[in-house]
Coordinates of C-alpha atoms and ligand atoms in Angstrom, one line a residue:
X1 CA 0.1 0.0 0.0
X2 CA 1.4 3.6 -0.9
X3 CA 1.4 6.0 2.1
X4 CA 3.0 8.9 0.7
X5 CA 5.6 9.0 3.2
X6 CA 9.4 8.8 3.2
X7 CA 11.4 5.9 4.5
X8 CA 14.1 7.3 7.1
X9 CA 15.7 4.2 7.4
X10 CA 13.2 1.6 8.5
X11 CA 10.7 4.1 9.6
X12 CA 7.9 5.7 7.7
X13 CA 8.2 9.6 8.2
X14 CA 6.1 12.7 6.8
X15 CA 7.3 15.7 9.0
X16 CA 7.1 17.9 5.8
X17 CA 4.5 20.1 4.4
X18 CA 5.3 20.2 0.7
X19 CA 3.1 17.7 -1.1
X20 CA 2.5 16.5 -4.9
X21 CA 1.1 13.8 -6.8
X22 CA 2.3 11.9 -9.6
X23 CA 0.6 12.0 -13.3
X24 CA -1.1 9.2 -15.6
X25 CA -0.1 10.5 -18.9
X26 CA -2.3 8.0 -20.6
X27 CA -5.3 9.2 -18.9
X28 CA -3.9 12.7 -18.7
X29 CA -5.0 13.1 -15.0
X30 CA -3.1 13.1 -11.4
X31 CA -2.7 10.1 -9.8
X32 CA -4.9 10.1 -6.1
X33 CA -1.8 9.2 -3.9
X34 CA -0.2 12.5 -2.1
X35 CA 3.4 12.3 -1.4
X36 CA 4.9 14.2 1.3
X37 CA 8.5 15.9 0.5
X38 CA 11.1 15.0 2.9
X39 CA 12.0 18.1 5.2
X40 CA 15.5 19.2 6.3
X41 CA 15.1 17.2 9.5
X42 CA 14.4 14.1 7.8
X43 CA 17.3 14.5 5.2
X44 CA 19.8 15.0 8.1
X45 CA 18.1 11.8 10.1
X46 CA 18.4 9.7 7.0
X47 CA 22.1 10.6 6.4
X48 CA 23.2 10.2 10.1
X49 CA 21.5 6.8 9.9
X50 CA 23.2 5.8 6.9
X51 CA 26.5 7.2 8.3
X52 CA 26.1 5.1 11.5
X53 CA 24.9 2.0 9.4
X54 CA 28.2 2.3 7.4
X55 CA 30.2 1.4 10.4
X56 CA 28.7 -2.0 10.1
X57 CA 28.0 -2.3 6.3
X58 CA 31.5 -1.7 5.7
X59 CA 32.8 -4.7 7.4
X60 CA 29.9 -7.1 6.2
X61 CA 30.9 -10.3 4.8
X62 CA 30.1 -10.9 1.1
X63 CA 27.7 -13.8 2.0
X64 CA 25.5 -11.6 4.3
X65 CA 25.6 -8.8 1.8
X66 CA 24.7 -11.4 -1.1
X67 CA 21.4 -12.5 1.1
X68 CA 20.3 -9.1 1.5
X69 CA 20.4 -8.5 -2.3
X70 CA 18.7 -11.7 -3.2
X71 CA 16.0 -10.7 -0.3
X72 CA 15.4 -7.5 -2.2
X73 CA 15.0 -9.3 -5.4
X74 CA 12.4 -11.7 -3.7
X75 CA 10.5 -8.9 -2.3
X76 CA 10.3 -6.9 -5.4
X77 CA 8.9 -10.0 -7.1
X78 CA 6.5 -10.3 -4.2
X79 CA 5.1 -6.8 -4.9
X80 CA 3.6 -8.4 -7.8
X81 CA 0.5 -6.8 -9.6
X82 CA 0.6 -3.9 -7.4
X83 CA 4.0 -2.7 -8.6
X84 CA 3.3 -3.1 -12.3
X85 CA -0.2 -1.3 -12.0
X86 CA 1.3 1.6 -10.3
X87 CA 4.4 1.8 -12.8
X88 CA 1.8 1.8 -15.5
X89 CA -0.2 4.5 -13.9
X90 CA 2.9 6.7 -13.4
X91 CA 4.7 6.5 -16.9
X92 CA 2.0 5.2 -19.4
X93 CA 4.2 2.7 -20.3
X94 CA 2.6 -0.9 -21.3
X95 CA 2.6 -3.7 -18.8
X96 CA 5.0 -5.9 -21.0
X97 CA 7.7 -2.7 -20.4
X98 CA 6.9 -3.0 -16.8
X99 CA 7.4 -6.5 -16.5
X100 CA 10.5 -6.6 -18.8
X101 CA 12.4 -3.9 -16.6
X102 CA 11.4 -5.7 -13.4
X103 CA 13.0 -8.7 -14.9
X104 CA 16.0 -6.6 -15.4
X105 CA 16.4 -5.1 -12.1
X106 CA 15.8 -8.4 -10.2
X107 CA 18.6 -9.9 -12.4
X108 CA 21.0 -7.2 -11.6
X109 CA 20.3 -7.7 -7.9
X110 CA 20.9 -11.5 -8.4
X111 CA 24.1 -10.9 -10.5
X112 CA 25.6 -8.9 -7.7
X113 CA 24.7 -11.5 -5.2
X114 CA 26.5 -13.8 -7.1
X115 CA 29.7 -11.6 -7.5
X116 CA 29.5 -11.2 -3.8
X117 CA 29.2 -14.9 -3.0
X118 CA 32.2 -15.8 -5.1
X119 CA 34.1 -12.7 -3.7
X120 CA 37.0 -12.1 -5.8
X121 CA 36.0 -9.0 -7.1
X122 CA 37.8 -7.0 -4.4
X123 CA 40.9 -7.4 -6.3
X124 CA 42.9 -8.7 -3.5
X125 CA 46.7 -8.2 -4.1
X126 CA 49.4 -9.4 -1.9
X127 CA 53.0 -8.7 -2.0
X128 CA 55.0 -10.6 0.9
X129 CA 58.0 -9.0 2.8
X130 CA 61.4 -9.4 1.6
X131 CA 63.3 -8.9 4.9
X132 CA 66.6 -9.7 3.1
X133 CA 66.4 -7.4 0.3
X134 CA 69.2 -5.1 -0.6
X135 CA 69.6 -2.4 0.0
X136 CA 66.5 -2.1 1.9
X137 CA 64.2 -4.8 3.0
X138 CA 60.5 -4.8 1.7
X139 CA 57.5 -4.7 3.8
X140 CA 54.6 -6.8 3.6
X141 CA 51.8 -4.8 1.6
X142 CA 48.5 -6.0 0.9
X143 CA 45.7 -4.3 -0.8
X144 CA 41.6 -4.7 -1.7
X145 CA 38.8 -2.5 -2.5
X146 CA 37.0 -1.0 0.2
X147 CA 33.4 0.8 0.2
X148 CA 33.3 4.6 0.3
X149 CA 30.6 5.5 2.6
X150 CA 26.7 6.8 2.3
X151 CA 25.7 7.0 -1.5
X152 CA 23.0 9.3 -2.6
X153 CA 21.2 7.9 -5.6
X154 CA 19.2 9.9 -8.2
X155 CA 17.3 8.1 -10.9
X156 CA 15.6 8.9 -14.1
X157 CA 12.0 9.2 -15.2
X158 CA 12.6 6.9 -17.8
X159 CA 13.8 3.8 -16.1
X160 CA 11.3 3.9 -12.8
X161 CA 12.7 0.3 -11.9
X162 CA 16.2 -0.5 -13.4
X163 CA 18.0 2.9 -13.1
X164 CA 16.1 3.9 -10.1
X165 CA 15.2 3.1 -6.5
X166 CA 16.6 -0.6 -6.4
X167 CA 18.3 0.1 -9.7
X168 CA 22.1 -0.5 -10.7
X169 CA 23.2 2.3 -8.8
X170 CA 21.7 1.0 -5.6
X171 CA 22.5 -2.5 -6.1
X172 CA 26.2 -1.7 -6.9
X173 CA 26.5 0.3 -3.8
X174 CA 25.0 -1.9 -1.5
X175 CA 27.0 -4.5 -3.0
X176 CA 29.9 -2.5 -2.2
X177 CA 28.9 -2.2 1.5
X178 CA 27.6 1.4 1.3
X179 CA 24.3 2.4 2.7
X180 CA 22.0 4.2 0.0
X181 CA 19.8 7.2 0.4
X182 CA 17.6 7.5 -2.8
X183 CA 16.1 11.1 -3.6
X184 CA 13.1 9.5 -5.2
X185 CA 12.1 10.5 -8.7
X186 CA 8.8 12.7 -8.3
X187 CA 7.2 11.0 -11.7
X188 CA 7.2 7.7 -10.3
X189 CA 6.9 8.4 -6.4
X190 CA 4.4 5.5 -5.8
X191 CA 6.5 2.9 -8.0
X192 CA 9.7 4.1 -5.9
X193 CA 7.9 3.9 -2.4
X194 CA 6.9 0.3 -3.1
X195 CA 10.3 -0.7 -4.0
X196 CA 11.7 1.3 -1.1
X197 CA 9.3 -0.8 1.1
X198 CA 10.7 -4.1 -0.6
X199 CA 14.0 -2.9 0.4
X200 CA 13.4 -2.3 3.9
X201 CA 11.6 -5.7 4.2
X202 CA 14.5 -7.3 3.0
X203 CA 17.0 -5.2 5.1
X204 CA 14.7 -6.3 8.1
X205 CA 14.7 -10.1 7.4
X206 CA 18.5 -10.2 6.6
X207 CA 19.4 -8.3 9.8
X208 CA 21.2 -5.2 8.1
X209 CA 21.5 -2.1 10.2
X210 CA 18.9 0.6 10.2
X211 CA 20.1 3.3 7.9
X212 CA 21.3 0.9 5.2
X213 CA 18.5 2.4 2.9
X214 CA 16.3 5.4 2.9
X215 CA 14.0 6.8 0.4
X216 CA 13.4 10.5 0.2
X217 CA 10.3 12.2 -1.8
X218 CA 10.8 15.4 -3.3
X219 CA 9.5 17.3 -6.4
X220 CA 12.4 19.9 -6.6
X221 CA 15.9 20.6 -6.3
X222 CA 16.0 21.2 -2.7
X223 CA 16.0 17.8 -1.2
X224 CA 18.7 16.7 -3.8
X225 CA 20.7 19.8 -3.1
X226 CA 21.0 19.1 0.6
X227 CA 21.7 15.5 0.3
X228 CA 24.7 16.1 -2.2
X229 CA 26.0 19.2 0.3
X230 CA 25.9 17.0 3.2
X231 CA 29.2 16.5 4.6
X232 CA 28.3 12.6 5.9
X233 CA 27.7 11.7 2.3
X234 CA 30.6 10.4 0.3
X235 CA 29.4 9.8 -3.3
X236 CA 26.8 10.3 -5.7
X237 CA 24.8 8.5 -8.5
X238 CA 23.2 10.0 -10.9
X239 CA 21.0 9.1 -14.3
X240 CA 19.3 11.9 -16.1
X241 CA 19.9 15.1 -17.9
X242 CA 22.9 16.9 -18.5
X243 CA 21.8 20.0 -16.8
X244 CA 20.7 18.0 -13.7
X245 CA 23.8 15.8 -13.7
X246 CA 26.1 18.8 -14.2
X247 CA 24.6 20.8 -11.5
X248 CA 25.1 18.0 -9.1
X249 CA 28.6 17.3 -10.0
X250 CA 29.5 21.2 -9.8
X251 CA 27.8 21.3 -6.0
X252 CA 30.0 18.1 -5.3
X253 CA 33.2 19.9 -6.4
X254 CA 32.4 22.9 -4.4
X255 CA 32.1 21.2 -1.1
X256 CA 34.9 21.4 1.5
X257 CA 35.2 17.7 1.0
X258 CA 34.6 17.1 -2.8
X259 CA 33.2 13.9 -3.6
X260 CA 32.7 11.9 -6.6
X261 CA 29.4 12.1 -8.6
X262 CA 29.0 9.3 -11.1
X263 CA 26.3 11.0 -13.4
X264 CA 25.1 9.1 -16.7
X265 CA 23.3 11.6 -18.8
X266 CA 22.3 12.6 -22.3
X267 CA 23.5 11.1 -25.8
X268 CA 22.5 11.5 -29.4
X269 CA 24.3 8.0 -30.3
X270 CA 25.7 8.6 -33.7
X271 CA 25.1 5.8 -36.4
X272 CA 27.4 6.0 -39.2
X273 CA 26.0 4.2 -42.3
X274 CA 28.8 3.3 -45.1
X275 CA 27.8 3.6 -48.8
X276 CA 28.2 0.1 -49.8
X277 CA 25.7 -1.1 -46.9
X278 CA 23.5 1.8 -47.5
X279 CA 23.3 0.4 -51.2
X280 CA 22.6 -3.3 -50.1
X281 CA 20.5 -2.9 -47.4
X282 CA 19.2 0.7 -47.2
X283 CA 15.5 -0.5 -47.5
X284 CA 15.4 -2.7 -44.5
X285 CA 17.8 -0.3 -42.6
X286 CA 15.0 2.4 -43.0
X287 CA 12.6 0.0 -41.4
X288 CA 14.7 -0.8 -38.5
X289 CA 15.7 2.7 -37.8
X290 CA 12.2 4.0 -37.9
X291 CA 11.4 1.3 -35.2
X292 CA 14.7 2.2 -33.2
X293 CA 14.0 6.0 -33.3
X294 CA 10.6 5.7 -32.2
X295 CA 11.0 2.6 -29.5
X296 CA 9.5 3.5 -26.2
X297 CA 8.9 7.2 -27.5
X298 CA 12.3 7.7 -28.2
X299 CA 12.7 7.8 -24.4
X300 CA 15.8 5.7 -24.2
X301 CA 19.4 7.2 -23.6
X302 CA 20.7 5.1 -26.1
X303 CA 18.1 6.5 -29.1
X304 CA 19.8 7.0 -32.2
X305 CA 19.5 10.7 -32.6
X306 CA 22.0 11.1 -35.4
X307 CA 22.6 9.1 -38.6
X308 CA 25.8 10.0 -40.4
X309 CA 26.2 9.3 -44.5
X310 CA 27.9 10.1 -47.3
X311 CA 25.9 12.4 -49.6
X312 CA 24.5 10.5 -52.8
X313 CA 21.4 9.0 -54.4
X314 CA 21.7 6.0 -52.2
X315 CA 21.6 8.4 -49.0
X316 CA 18.7 10.3 -50.5
X317 CA 16.7 7.1 -51.2
X318 CA 17.3 5.9 -47.5
X319 CA 16.3 9.4 -46.1
X320 CA 13.1 9.0 -48.2
X321 CA 12.4 5.5 -46.8
X322 CA 13.1 6.3 -43.4
X323 CA 10.7 9.2 -43.6
X324 CA 8.0 7.1 -45.5
X325 CA 8.4 4.2 -42.5
X326 CA 8.6 6.6 -39.4
X327 CA 5.4 8.3 -40.4
X328 CA 3.8 4.9 -40.3
X329 CA 4.7 4.2 -36.5
X330 CA 1.7 5.0 -34.5
X331 CA 2.6 7.8 -31.8
X332 CA 2.6 6.7 -28.4
X333 CA 2.8 8.4 -25.0
X334 CA 5.6 10.2 -23.2
X335 CA 6.3 9.6 -19.6
X336 CA 4.7 13.0 -18.4
X337 CA 4.2 16.7 -19.1
X338 CA 7.6 17.8 -18.4
X339 CA 9.4 15.4 -20.7
X340 CA 7.0 16.1 -23.4
X341 CA 7.3 19.8 -22.8
X342 CA 11.2 19.4 -23.1
X343 CA 10.7 17.4 -26.2
X344 CA 8.6 20.0 -28.1
X345 CA 10.8 22.8 -27.0
X346 CA 14.3 21.3 -27.8
X347 CA 12.7 20.2 -31.1
X348 CA 11.5 23.6 -32.0
X349 CA 14.9 24.8 -31.0
X350 CA 16.5 22.4 -33.6
X351 CA 14.0 23.0 -36.2
X352 CA 14.7 26.9 -36.2
X353 CA 18.2 26.3 -37.1
X354 CA 19.2 27.8 -40.4
X355 CA 19.8 25.4 -43.2
X356 CA 18.0 22.2 -41.4
X357 CA 15.2 20.5 -43.4
X358 CA 12.3 18.7 -42.1
X359 CA 12.0 15.4 -43.8
X360 CA 9.3 13.6 -42.0
X361 CA 7.0 15.1 -39.2
X362 CA 4.0 13.0 -38.1
X363 CA 1.5 15.6 -38.5
X364 CA -2.1 13.9 -37.8
X365 CA -3.7 14.8 -34.3
X366 CA -2.4 13.2 -31.5
X367 CA -3.7 12.6 -27.9
X368 CA -2.5 14.7 -24.9
X369 CA 1.2 13.5 -23.9
X370 CA 1.7 11.8 -27.1
X371 CA 4.5 12.7 -29.3
X372 CA 5.0 13.5 -32.8
X373 CA 8.0 12.0 -34.4
X374 CA 10.4 13.9 -36.6
X375 CA 13.3 13.5 -38.9
X376 CA 15.4 16.3 -40.3
X377 CA 18.5 16.5 -42.3
X378 CA 21.5 18.9 -42.7
X379 CA 24.7 19.4 -44.8
X380 CA 28.0 18.0 -43.0
X381 CA 29.4 21.6 -43.0
X382 CA 26.2 23.0 -41.3
X383 CA 26.3 20.3 -38.7
X384 CA 30.0 21.0 -37.9
X385 CA 29.7 24.8 -37.6
X386 CA 26.4 24.7 -35.6
X387 CA 26.8 23.2 -32.1
X388 CA 23.1 23.3 -31.2
X389 CA 22.5 20.6 -33.7
X390 CA 24.7 18.4 -31.5
X391 CA 22.0 18.6 -28.4
X392 CA 20.0 15.9 -27.4
X393 CA 16.4 16.2 -28.3
X394 CA 15.0 13.4 -25.9
X395 CA 12.2 12.0 -27.8
X396 CA 11.3 10.2 -30.9
X397 CA 13.5 12.5 -33.2
X398 CA 16.5 11.9 -35.4
X399 CA 18.7 14.0 -37.9
X400 CA 20.5 12.7 -40.8
X401 CA 23.9 14.5 -41.5
X402 CA 24.9 14.4 -45.2
X403 CA 28.6 14.6 -45.4
X404 CA 30.5 15.4 -48.7
X405 CA 33.1 12.7 -48.2
X406 CA 34.9 10.3 -45.9
X407 CA 37.1 13.3 -44.7
X408 CA 34.1 15.2 -43.6
X409 CA 32.4 12.2 -42.2
X410 CA 35.5 12.0 -39.8
X411 CA 35.5 15.4 -39.0
X412 CA 31.9 15.6 -37.9
X413 CA 32.4 12.6 -35.6
X414 CA 35.5 14.4 -34.1
X415 CA 33.3 17.3 -33.4
X416 CA 30.7 15.4 -31.5
X417 CA 30.7 15.5 -27.5
X418 CA 31.1 12.3 -25.7
X419 CA 28.5 9.6 -26.4
X420 CA 27.3 6.4 -24.9
X421 CA 27.1 4.6 -28.3
X422 CA 28.4 4.7 -31.9
X423 CA 27.1 2.4 -34.5
X424 CA 28.8 1.5 -37.5
X425 CA 26.6 -0.1 -40.5
X426 CA 29.0 -1.2 -43.0
X427 CA 29.6 -4.1 -45.4
X428 CA 32.4 -6.4 -44.3
X429 CA 34.5 -5.5 -47.2
X430 CA 34.2 -1.6 -46.7
X431 CA 34.6 -1.4 -43.2
X432 CA 38.6 -1.6 -43.3
X433 CA 38.6 1.3 -45.9
X434 CA 37.2 3.4 -43.2
X435 CA 39.3 2.8 -40.6
X436 CA 40.1 6.5 -39.8
X437 CA 36.2 7.0 -39.3
X438 CA 36.1 4.0 -37.1
X439 CA 39.0 5.2 -35.1
X440 CA 37.2 8.7 -34.6
X441 CA 33.9 7.1 -33.4
X442 CA 35.8 4.7 -31.0
X443 CA 37.3 7.9 -29.5
X444 CA 33.9 9.6 -29.0
X445 CA 31.9 6.7 -27.3
X446 CA 31.6 4.0 -24.7
X447 CA 30.5 1.3 -26.9
X448 CA 30.5 0.6 -30.5
X449 CA 27.9 -1.5 -32.3
X450 CA 28.1 -3.4 -35.5
X451 CA 25.2 -3.6 -38.0
X452 CA 22.8 -3.4 -35.3
X453 CA 20.9 -0.5 -33.4
X454 CA 22.0 1.3 -30.0
X455 CA 18.8 0.6 -28.3
X456 CA 19.0 -2.3 -25.7
X457 CA 21.5 -2.3 -23.5
X458 CA 22.4 -5.9 -22.2
X459 CA 23.2 -6.4 -18.4
X460 CA 26.2 -8.4 -18.4
X461 CA 30.0 -8.1 -17.4
X462 CA 31.0 -7.0 -20.6
X463 CA 29.1 -4.1 -21.0
X464 CA 30.1 -0.4 -20.9
X465 CA 27.3 2.1 -20.2
X466 CA 29.0 5.4 -19.9
X467 CA 31.3 7.1 -22.2
X468 CA 33.3 10.6 -22.6
X469 CA 31.8 13.7 -21.0
X470 CA 29.0 14.5 -21.2
X471 CA 27.6 11.0 -21.6
X472 CA 29.0 10.5 -18.2
X473 CA 31.2 12.3 -15.7
X474 CA 33.8 9.7 -15.6
X475 CA 34.3 7.5 -18.6
X476 CA 36.4 5.4 -16.7
X477 CA 33.5 3.6 -15.2
X478 CA 30.5 1.7 -16.6
X479 CA 27.1 2.2 -15.0
X480 CA 25.7 -1.3 -16.2
X481 CA 27.1 -4.7 -15.2
X482 CA 28.8 -6.2 -12.2
X483 CA 31.8 -3.8 -12.7
X484 CA 29.9 -0.7 -12.0
X485 CA 30.5 -1.9 -8.3
X486 CA 34.0 -0.1 -8.8
X487 CA 32.5 3.6 -8.7
X488 CA 31.6 2.9 -4.8
X489 CA 35.0 1.6 -3.6
X490 CA 38.5 2.7 -3.1
X491 CA 41.6 0.7 -3.2
X492 CA 43.2 0.3 0.5
X493 CA 46.6 -1.2 1.6
X494 CA 47.8 -2.7 4.8
X495 CA 51.3 -2.7 5.6
X496 CA 53.1 -5.1 7.6
X497 CA 49.5 -5.8 9.3
X498 CA 49.4 -9.0 11.4
X499 CA 47.7 -11.7 9.9
X500 CA 44.9 -12.4 12.4
X501 CA 43.8 -8.5 12.2
X502 CA 43.6 -8.8 8.2
X503 CA 40.3 -9.0 6.6
X504 CA 39.6 -12.6 5.5
X505 CA 40.1 -11.5 1.8
X506 CA 44.0 -10.9 2.7
X507 CA 44.8 -13.5 5.3
X508 CA 47.6 -16.0 4.5
X509 CA 45.1 -18.8 4.6
X510 CA 42.4 -17.5 2.1
X511 CA 39.5 -18.7 4.1
X512 CA 37.1 -17.4 1.4
X513 CA 39.3 -19.2 -1.4
X514 CA 39.2 -16.2 -3.6
X515 CA 41.3 -15.3 -6.4
X516 CA 44.2 -13.2 -5.5
X517 CA 47.2 -11.6 -7.2
X518 CA 50.0 -13.0 -4.9
X519 CA 53.6 -11.8 -5.7
X520 CA 52.4 -11.1 -9.2
X521 CA 50.9 -14.3 -10.0
X522 CA 47.0 -14.7 -9.8
X523 CA 46.1 -17.6 -7.7
X524 CA 44.0 -19.2 -5.0
X525 CA 46.5 -20.7 -3.1
X526 CA 47.5 -19.9 0.5
X527 CA 50.4 -17.6 1.1
Ligands
NAP1 P1 16.2 14.9 -14.9 O1 15.0 15.7 -15.0 O2 17.6 15.3 -14.9 O3 15.8 14.2 -13.3 C1 16.7 13.2 -12.9 C2 16.6 13.4 -11.3 O4 17.6 14.3 -10.8 C3 15.3 13.8 -10.8 O5 15.0 13.3 -9.4 C4 15.5 15.3 -10.6 O6 14.7 15.9 -9.4 C5 16.8 15.6 -10.2 N1 17.4 16.7 -10.6 C6 17.4 17.3 -12.0 N2 18.0 18.4 -11.8 C7 18.6 18.6 -10.6 C8 19.4 20.1 -9.9 N3 19.8 20.6 -10.7 N4 19.5 19.5 -8.5 C9 19.1 18.7 -8.2 N5 18.5 17.5 -8.6 C10 18.2 17.7 -9.7 O7 16.2 13.6 -16.1 P2 14.8 12.8 -16.5 O8 13.9 13.6 -17.1 O9 14.3 12.1 -15.4 O10 15.4 11.7 -17.6 C11 15.6 12.1 -18.9 C12 17.1 12.3 -19.1 O11 17.8 11.3 -18.7 C13 17.6 12.4 -20.6 O12 18.4 13.3 -20.7 C14 18.5 11.2 -20.7 O13 19.1 10.6 -22.0 C15 18.8 10.7 -19.4 N6 19.0 9.4 -19.1 C16 20.4 8.9 -19.3 C17 20.4 7.6 -18.9 C18 21.9 7.3 -18.8 O14 22.3 5.9 -18.6 N7 23.0 7.8 -19.3 C19 19.6 6.8 -18.5 C20 18.3 7.1 -18.7 C21 17.9 8.7 -18.9 P3 13.5 16.8 -9.8 O15 12.7 16.0 -10.9 O16 12.2 16.7 -8.7 O17 13.9 18.2 -10.3

């Protein structure tokens, strides 16, 4: 049952006076539940509890943390239809999408549980002492990864489950041993509260300390700002707009003690279509890309917002085919009035740019909160000089850039801001000739796709979801997959520490039987 209250540790609390409701974009009405924004005292309580809980969390065994994460997954599944219904009412997304995203969320939690059970992720590294070394003896030094401390998580509106309350950032931070305070997304506050209740139930059942998790309601920037400024908060995870992520990054950098902000933000995901591939499969590509651009009403961070090709008859045909295909797609609902408002205004801003041509624009009437898909085109030279055209238009919008030749194509790519993905559509024979274009693309993105679409982010250890700024604030890390845990830890060394005082991961006898780098050799052997 939705209460509209905050979880301050394991207690429901509603001391604040500011209230708000979520919105059903399909019905174009507010949902009934009233949510009470966390007040300043509640924010401080949540952070203090998290800071206290960290004293226990930082030394919890992998097995205990794995039990907690598995229990969260079980509790989320136990929410069953109640969760699916509220998800759909707060997003306008269909039931199939809700169930798919729930599966992904539960899968992520279980993947981290497995990682913790196995235990080698801490990168235990042991260099034993050499007392007889000349000219100086060498100490015994042992290193492993340790958690940072309380983490604040902000989720995006377009993934109420997988990138939100119990999404990848939360799962990874809890796995690392960091307590988590979620700044709930106002557009799916009910979904957030149900998920928070599942996490609290799981925490209670598995004996986690009070404060390991809190969920704070808010509909504005105040709660998030206070959280990021709080001296006891040690890191931030953010998924959302460049504007929001950058504001929080700057805020964290200005603190007396600056802290890392791992923000996953916008991207226009360039797709390079080489001439021979265009000739051989242009028609099929047009269909595929009409589907990818409009998938989920274009509300994916990996939406292909930029298609790059070399001028000519084939590219003109492709643009015509793409236009024909995309207007056949039935428009669908966007997540909330703010997001459709931003789509319309960003699109209008793009359309006002000189020398840009609209080639497809769904122009029949649509219901309230439904988005009209649009495709535009510009010349390479125009794109290079006008950086407004490089900005994300979050929604079912894409622009085809017509380049004069391979050199200009390479130039266009190197002018792009950092991106989550880049895609190459090529015939096998031609890819090699365009190695400079491919190199330029690789230098701008976190993931490169061959003959596919960028939409769809598999959760697996080899996935990189991130990229050079502004795709993310730190391109050295991924936000998806088990390696995303590395955002919430720091390396730590013990020098000449007695064996019985070392954590199990670093003890001579290797009681956890994990894989360690011992004197430069990867092994599970005892020291
Ligand atoms: P958003 O408007 O940036 O909101 C995300 C969260 O940040 C909300 O809780 C919001 O709170 C908070 N926030 C935003 N600006 C803030 C500020 N200045 N100070 C404090 N808090 C702030 O993003 P969205 O509209 O939900 O999501 C759409 C965007 O997310 C798109 O640009 C999309 O590309 C991006 N996205 C990226 C990824 C990725 O993995 N890279 C994944 C999904 C989505 P309030 O709403 O209460 O202000």
